[in-house]
CSV table of C-alpha atoms and ligand atoms in Angstrom, one decimal:
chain,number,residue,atom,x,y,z
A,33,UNK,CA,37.8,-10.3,-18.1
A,34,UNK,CA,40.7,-7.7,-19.0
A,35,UNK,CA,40.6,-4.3,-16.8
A,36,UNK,CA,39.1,-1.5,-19.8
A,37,UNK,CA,36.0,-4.2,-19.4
A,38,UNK,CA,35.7,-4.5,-15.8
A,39,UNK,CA,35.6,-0.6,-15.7
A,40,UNK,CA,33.3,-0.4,-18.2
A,41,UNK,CA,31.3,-3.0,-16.1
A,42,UNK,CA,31.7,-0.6,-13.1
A,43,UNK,CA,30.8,2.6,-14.6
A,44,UNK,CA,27.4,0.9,-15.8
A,45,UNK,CA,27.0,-0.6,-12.5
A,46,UNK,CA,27.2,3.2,-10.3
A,47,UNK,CA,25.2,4.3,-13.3
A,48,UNK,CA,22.0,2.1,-12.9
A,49,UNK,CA,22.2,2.1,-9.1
A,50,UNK,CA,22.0,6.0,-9.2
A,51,UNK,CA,19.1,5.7,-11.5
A,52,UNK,CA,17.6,3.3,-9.3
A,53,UNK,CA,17.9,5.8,-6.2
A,54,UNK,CA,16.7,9.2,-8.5
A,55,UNK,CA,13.3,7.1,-9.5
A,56,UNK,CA,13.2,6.0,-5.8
A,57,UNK,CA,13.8,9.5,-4.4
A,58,UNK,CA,11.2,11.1,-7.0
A,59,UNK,CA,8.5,8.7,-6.1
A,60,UNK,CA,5.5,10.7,-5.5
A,61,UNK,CA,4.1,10.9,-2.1
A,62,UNK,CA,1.4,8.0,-1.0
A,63,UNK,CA,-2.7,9.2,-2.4
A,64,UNK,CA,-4.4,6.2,-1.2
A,65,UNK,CA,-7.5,6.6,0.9
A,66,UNK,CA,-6.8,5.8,4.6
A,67,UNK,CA,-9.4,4.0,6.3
A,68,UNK,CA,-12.0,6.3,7.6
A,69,UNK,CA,-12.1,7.3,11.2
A,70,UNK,CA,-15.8,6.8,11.7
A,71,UNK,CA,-18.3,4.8,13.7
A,72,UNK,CA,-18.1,2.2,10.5
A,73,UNK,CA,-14.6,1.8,11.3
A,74,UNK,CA,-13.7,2.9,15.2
A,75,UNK,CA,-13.7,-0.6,16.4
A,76,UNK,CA,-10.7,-1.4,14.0
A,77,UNK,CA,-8.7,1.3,15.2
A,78,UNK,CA,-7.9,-0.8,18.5
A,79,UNK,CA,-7.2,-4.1,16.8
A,80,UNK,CA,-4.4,-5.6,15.4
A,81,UNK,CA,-4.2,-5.2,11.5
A,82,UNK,CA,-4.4,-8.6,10.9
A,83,UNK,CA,-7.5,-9.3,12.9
A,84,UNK,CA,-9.1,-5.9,11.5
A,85,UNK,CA,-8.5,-7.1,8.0
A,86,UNK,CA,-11.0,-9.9,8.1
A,87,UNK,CA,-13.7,-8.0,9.1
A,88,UNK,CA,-13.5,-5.8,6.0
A,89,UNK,CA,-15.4,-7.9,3.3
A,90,UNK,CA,-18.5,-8.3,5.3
A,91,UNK,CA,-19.3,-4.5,3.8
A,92,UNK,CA,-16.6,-4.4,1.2
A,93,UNK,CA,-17.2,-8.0,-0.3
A,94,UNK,CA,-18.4,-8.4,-3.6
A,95,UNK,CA,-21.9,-8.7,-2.6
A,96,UNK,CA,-22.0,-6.4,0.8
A,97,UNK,CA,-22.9,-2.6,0.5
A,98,UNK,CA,-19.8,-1.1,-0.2
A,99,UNK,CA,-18.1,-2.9,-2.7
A,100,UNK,CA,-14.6,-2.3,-3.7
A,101,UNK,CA,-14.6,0.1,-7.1
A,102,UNK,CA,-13.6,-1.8,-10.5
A,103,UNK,CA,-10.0,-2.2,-11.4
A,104,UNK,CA,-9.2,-2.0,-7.2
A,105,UNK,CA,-5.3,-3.6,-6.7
A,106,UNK,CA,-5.0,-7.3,-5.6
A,107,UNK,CA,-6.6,-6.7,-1.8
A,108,UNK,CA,-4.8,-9.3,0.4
A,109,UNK,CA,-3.9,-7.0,3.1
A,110,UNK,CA,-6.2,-4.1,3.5
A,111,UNK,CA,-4.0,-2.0,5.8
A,112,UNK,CA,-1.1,-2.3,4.2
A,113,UNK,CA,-2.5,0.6,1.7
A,114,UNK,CA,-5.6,1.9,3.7
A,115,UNK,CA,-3.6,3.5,6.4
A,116,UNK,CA,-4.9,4.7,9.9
A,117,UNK,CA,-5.9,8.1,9.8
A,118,UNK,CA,-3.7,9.4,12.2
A,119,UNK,CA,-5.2,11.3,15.5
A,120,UNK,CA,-6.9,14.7,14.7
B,169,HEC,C1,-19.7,-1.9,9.2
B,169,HEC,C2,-19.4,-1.9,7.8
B,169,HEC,C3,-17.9,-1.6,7.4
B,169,HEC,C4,-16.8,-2.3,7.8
B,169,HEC,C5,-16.7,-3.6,8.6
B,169,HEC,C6,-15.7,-1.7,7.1
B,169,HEC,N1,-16.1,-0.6,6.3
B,169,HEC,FE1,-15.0,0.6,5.2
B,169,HEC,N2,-16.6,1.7,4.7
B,169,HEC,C7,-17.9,1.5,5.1
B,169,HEC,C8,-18.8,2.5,4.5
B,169,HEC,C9,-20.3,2.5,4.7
B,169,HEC,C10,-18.0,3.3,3.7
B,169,HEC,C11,-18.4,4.5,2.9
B,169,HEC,C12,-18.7,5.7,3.7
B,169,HEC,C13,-17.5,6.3,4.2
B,169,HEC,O1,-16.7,6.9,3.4
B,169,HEC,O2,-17.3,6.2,5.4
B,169,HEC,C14,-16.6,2.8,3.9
B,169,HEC,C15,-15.6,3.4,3.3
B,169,HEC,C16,-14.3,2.9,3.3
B,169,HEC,C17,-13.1,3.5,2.6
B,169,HEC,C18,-13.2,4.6,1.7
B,169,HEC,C19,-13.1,5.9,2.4
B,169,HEC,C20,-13.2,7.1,1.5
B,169,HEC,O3,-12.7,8.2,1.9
B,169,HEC,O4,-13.7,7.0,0.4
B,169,HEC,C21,-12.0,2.7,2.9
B,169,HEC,C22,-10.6,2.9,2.4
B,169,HEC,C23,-12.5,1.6,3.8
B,169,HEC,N3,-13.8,1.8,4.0
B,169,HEC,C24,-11.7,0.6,4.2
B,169,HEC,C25,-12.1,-0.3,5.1
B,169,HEC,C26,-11.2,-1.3,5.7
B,169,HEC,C27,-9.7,-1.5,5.4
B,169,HEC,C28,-12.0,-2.1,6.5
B,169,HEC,C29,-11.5,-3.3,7.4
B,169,HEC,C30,-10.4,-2.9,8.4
B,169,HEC,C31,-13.3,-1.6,6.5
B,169,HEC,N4,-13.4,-0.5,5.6
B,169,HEC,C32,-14.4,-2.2,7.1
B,169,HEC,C33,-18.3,0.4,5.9
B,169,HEC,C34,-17.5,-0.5,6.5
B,170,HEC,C1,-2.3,-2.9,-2.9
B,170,HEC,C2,-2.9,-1.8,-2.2
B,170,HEC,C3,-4.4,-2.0,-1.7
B,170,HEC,C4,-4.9,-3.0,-0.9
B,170,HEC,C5,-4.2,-4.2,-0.3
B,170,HEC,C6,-6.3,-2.6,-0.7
B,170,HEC,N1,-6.6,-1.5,-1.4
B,170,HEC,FE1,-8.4,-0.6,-1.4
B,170,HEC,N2,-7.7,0.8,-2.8
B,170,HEC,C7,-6.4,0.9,-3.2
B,170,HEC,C8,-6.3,1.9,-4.2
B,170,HEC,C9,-5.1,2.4,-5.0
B,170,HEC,C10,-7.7,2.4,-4.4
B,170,HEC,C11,-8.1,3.5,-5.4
B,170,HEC,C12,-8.6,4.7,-4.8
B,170,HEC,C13,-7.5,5.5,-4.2
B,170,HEC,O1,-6.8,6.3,-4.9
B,170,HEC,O2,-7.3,5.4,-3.0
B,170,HEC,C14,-8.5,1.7,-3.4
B,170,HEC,C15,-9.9,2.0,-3.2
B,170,HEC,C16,-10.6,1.4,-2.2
B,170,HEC,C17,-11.9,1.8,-1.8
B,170,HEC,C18,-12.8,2.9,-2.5
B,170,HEC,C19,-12.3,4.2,-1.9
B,170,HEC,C20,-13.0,5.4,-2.7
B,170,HEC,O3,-13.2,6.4,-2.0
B,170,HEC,O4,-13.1,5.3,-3.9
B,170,HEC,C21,-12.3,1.0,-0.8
B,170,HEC,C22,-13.7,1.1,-0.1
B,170,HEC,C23,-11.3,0.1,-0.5
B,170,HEC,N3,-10.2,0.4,-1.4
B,170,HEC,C24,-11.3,-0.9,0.5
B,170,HEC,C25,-10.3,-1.9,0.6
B,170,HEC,C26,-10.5,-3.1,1.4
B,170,HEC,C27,-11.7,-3.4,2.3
B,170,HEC,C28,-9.3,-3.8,1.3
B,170,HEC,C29,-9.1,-5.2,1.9
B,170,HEC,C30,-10.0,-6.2,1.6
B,170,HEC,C31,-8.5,-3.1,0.4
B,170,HEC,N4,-9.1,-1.9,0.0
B,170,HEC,C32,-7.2,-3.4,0.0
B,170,HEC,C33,-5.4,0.1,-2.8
B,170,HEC,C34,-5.5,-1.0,-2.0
């Protein structure tokens, strides 16, 4: 590779990366429902996530009361996105 291509190469490469960090910087700030601090959910507050997490289907399973709305992301780890509401 002769040196006016590896700048080129270079430039390109600061170029993208600040792109990268812009689009990062401007994401827009997290909108997905925490999980609710009610009587529903109190008990999960004091549990690890993982454990909490397989309780969550008996009422948001497909066929429990509560089911999860249409068009709802891939739902392997509830918590991850349903955050803790934090302490009033
Ligand atoms: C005992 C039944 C029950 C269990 C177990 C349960 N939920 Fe719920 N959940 C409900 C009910 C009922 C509602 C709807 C009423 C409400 O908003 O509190 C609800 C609502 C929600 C909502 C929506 C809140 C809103 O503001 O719209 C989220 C998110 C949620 N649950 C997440 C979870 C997660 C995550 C778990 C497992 C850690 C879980 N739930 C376990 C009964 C349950
Ligand atoms: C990849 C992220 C993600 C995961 C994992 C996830 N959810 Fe959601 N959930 C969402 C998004 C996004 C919505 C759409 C509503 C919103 O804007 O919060 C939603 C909506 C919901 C709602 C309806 C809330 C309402 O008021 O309309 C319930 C209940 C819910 N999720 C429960 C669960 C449960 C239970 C699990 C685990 C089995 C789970 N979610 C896993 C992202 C996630």
């Amino acid at each position: 590779m002769n040196k006016k291509k590896a700048t080129i190469y270079n430039i390109l490469f600061l170029v993208t990366s600040l792109g990268i960090l812009i689009f990062l910087l401007k994401a827009p700030p997290e909108t997905t429902v925490k999980l609710p601090r009610d009587k529903n959910h109190a008990v999960f507050y004091h549990m690890p996530k993982k454990e909490a997490e397989q309780h969550c289907t008996q009422c948001h399973g497909e066929e429990a009361g509560n089911p999860l709305p249409v068009g709802h992301p891939p739902k392997y780890r509830c918590l991850f996105c349903h955050k803790k509401t934090p302490s009033p």
